[in-house]
Coordinates of C-alpha atoms in Angstrom, one line a residue:
X106 CA 8.3 24.5 -67.7
X107 CA 11.6 24.6 -65.8
X108 CA 11.6 25.4 -62.1
X109 CA 12.7 29.0 -61.2
X110 CA 15.0 28.9 -58.3
X111 CA 14.4 32.6 -57.6
X112 CA 10.8 32.0 -56.6
X113 CA 10.1 32.0 -52.8
X114 CA 9.7 28.6 -51.2
X115 CA 6.7 28.1 -49.0
X116 CA 7.5 26.9 -45.5
X117 CA 5.6 24.1 -43.9
X118 CA 4.8 26.3 -40.9
X119 CA 1.6 27.4 -42.6
X120 CA -1.7 26.3 -41.0
X121 CA -3.4 23.4 -42.8
X122 CA -6.9 24.5 -43.9
X123 CA -9.6 22.4 -42.2
X124 CA -12.0 20.4 -44.4
X125 CA -15.1 21.2 -42.4
X126 CA -16.7 24.6 -42.3
X127 CA -15.8 26.7 -39.2
X128 CA -18.1 26.5 -36.2
X129 CA -19.3 29.9 -34.7
X130 CA -18.4 30.0 -31.1
X131 CA -17.9 32.5 -28.2
X132 CA -14.8 32.6 -26.1
X133 CA -16.7 31.4 -23.0
X134 CA -17.8 28.2 -24.9
X135 CA -14.2 27.3 -25.6
X136 CA -13.1 28.1 -22.1
X137 CA -15.8 26.2 -20.3
X138 CA -17.0 23.4 -22.7
X139 CA -14.1 22.4 -24.9
X140 CA -11.8 19.4 -24.4
X141 CA -9.0 17.9 -26.3
X142 CA -5.6 18.9 -27.7
X143 CA -4.5 21.0 -30.7
X144 CA -5.8 19.4 -33.8
X145 CA -8.4 17.4 -31.9
X146 CA -10.7 19.7 -29.9
X147 CA -14.4 18.9 -29.2
X148 CA -17.1 21.2 -27.9
X149 CA -19.1 19.3 -25.2
X150 CA -22.9 19.9 -25.2
X151 CA -25.4 18.8 -22.5
X152 CA -27.5 15.9 -23.6
X153 CA -26.1 15.9 -27.2
X154 CA -23.1 14.6 -29.0
X155 CA -20.0 16.8 -28.9
X156 CA -19.1 18.9 -31.9
X157 CA -15.7 18.5 -33.5
X158 CA -13.8 21.8 -33.7
X159 CA -11.7 21.5 -36.9
X160 CA -12.0 25.3 -37.3
X161 CA -13.9 28.0 -35.5
X162 CA -15.3 31.4 -36.5
X163 CA -15.1 34.0 -33.8
X164 CA -15.8 37.8 -33.7
X165 CA -14.6 40.4 -31.4
X166 CA -13.1 43.9 -30.8
X167 CA -9.3 44.3 -31.0
X168 CA -8.0 45.3 -27.6
X169 CA -4.3 44.7 -28.2
X170 CA -2.2 43.9 -31.3
X171 CA 1.5 43.5 -32.2
X172 CA 4.0 41.0 -33.5
X173 CA 1.6 39.0 -35.6
X174 CA -0.7 38.4 -32.6
X175 CA -3.8 40.1 -31.3
X176 CA -6.1 40.0 -28.3
X177 CA -9.8 40.3 -28.9
X178 CA -12.9 40.5 -26.7
X179 CA -16.3 39.1 -27.6
X180 CA -19.4 39.5 -25.4
X181 CA -18.3 36.5 -23.2
X182 CA -14.6 37.3 -22.7
X183 CA -11.2 37.7 -24.2
X184 CA -9.3 35.4 -26.7
X185 CA -6.0 35.5 -28.4
X186 CA -5.2 35.1 -32.1
X187 CA -1.7 34.2 -33.5
X188 CA -0.2 33.9 -37.0
X189 CA -1.7 37.1 -38.3
X190 CA 1.4 37.9 -40.3
X191 CA 0.4 35.0 -42.6
X192 CA -3.2 36.2 -43.1
X193 CA -3.7 38.1 -46.3
X194 CA -5.0 41.6 -45.7
X195 CA -5.0 40.9 -41.9
X196 CA -2.9 43.8 -40.9
X197 CA -5.5 46.6 -41.6
X198 CA -7.8 44.8 -39.2
X199 CA -5.4 45.2 -36.3
X200 CA -6.2 48.7 -35.2
X201 CA -7.4 49.0 -31.6
X202 CA -11.2 49.2 -31.4
X203 CA -11.9 47.5 -34.8
X204 CA -14.6 44.8 -34.8
X205 CA -13.3 41.8 -36.7
X206 CA -14.1 38.2 -37.7
X207 CA -11.4 35.6 -37.3
X208 CA -11.5 32.1 -38.7
X209 CA -8.9 29.8 -37.2
X210 CA -7.7 26.6 -35.7
X211 CA -8.0 26.2 -32.0
X212 CA -4.6 26.0 -30.3
X213 CA -5.7 26.3 -26.6
X214 CA -8.9 26.8 -24.7
X215 CA -7.6 27.5 -21.1
X216 CA -6.9 29.7 -19.4
X217 CA -7.8 31.8 -22.5
X218 CA -8.8 30.5 -25.9
X219 CA -6.1 30.9 -28.6
X220 CA -6.6 30.5 -32.3
X221 CA -4.1 30.1 -35.2
X222 CA -5.6 32.5 -37.7
X223 CA -6.5 31.4 -41.2
X224 CA -8.7 34.4 -42.2
X225 CA -9.4 37.8 -40.7
X226 CA -11.9 40.4 -41.9
X227 CA -12.8 43.9 -40.6
X228 CA -16.5 44.1 -39.8
X229 CA -16.4 47.5 -38.2
X230 CA -18.3 49.3 -41.0
X231 CA -21.7 47.7 -40.0
X232 CA -22.6 47.7 -36.3
X233 CA -25.2 45.1 -36.8
X234 CA -22.4 42.4 -37.0
X235 CA -21.4 43.2 -33.4
X236 CA -24.9 43.6 -32.0
X237 CA -26.2 40.3 -33.5
X238 CA -23.1 38.1 -32.9
X239 CA -24.1 36.6 -29.6
X240 CA -27.6 35.9 -30.8
X241 CA -26.3 34.4 -34.0
X242 CA -24.1 31.9 -32.1
X243 CA -26.8 31.1 -29.7
X244 CA -29.3 30.4 -32.5
X245 CA -26.8 28.2 -34.4
X246 CA -26.0 26.1 -31.3
X247 CA -29.7 25.7 -30.5
X248 CA -30.4 24.3 -34.0
X249 CA -27.4 22.0 -34.5
X250 CA -28.6 18.4 -33.7

């Protein structure tokens, strides 16, 4: 089959998908316990080996959005998300007050965590998601060796 020059060309600016599953975290964990640089973040844990943060799963309420970026708040604090213009079906999630899940790659942890989005999903239709999130993260971290 011959190449069609009218097809759009993908730019290399897209985020590389991580090989490991995302780790569920709260903003405070990234702010206080993460160390490293973009592409090589680790979550420090008292008395245990650090966890590699290839990708993270965070949930929060949209408090600001615009220009392919959003600011969300989880029970522990605020965090920023970038690259939302490249996330399929990400725009409907960007209404203020929506409760969303974001999977992404950590870009910064201080002064405020910042993710490069890979996936975003609206979870607003079921309030259980929001009520259980902090307990879900706590339980996960308690049980990871």
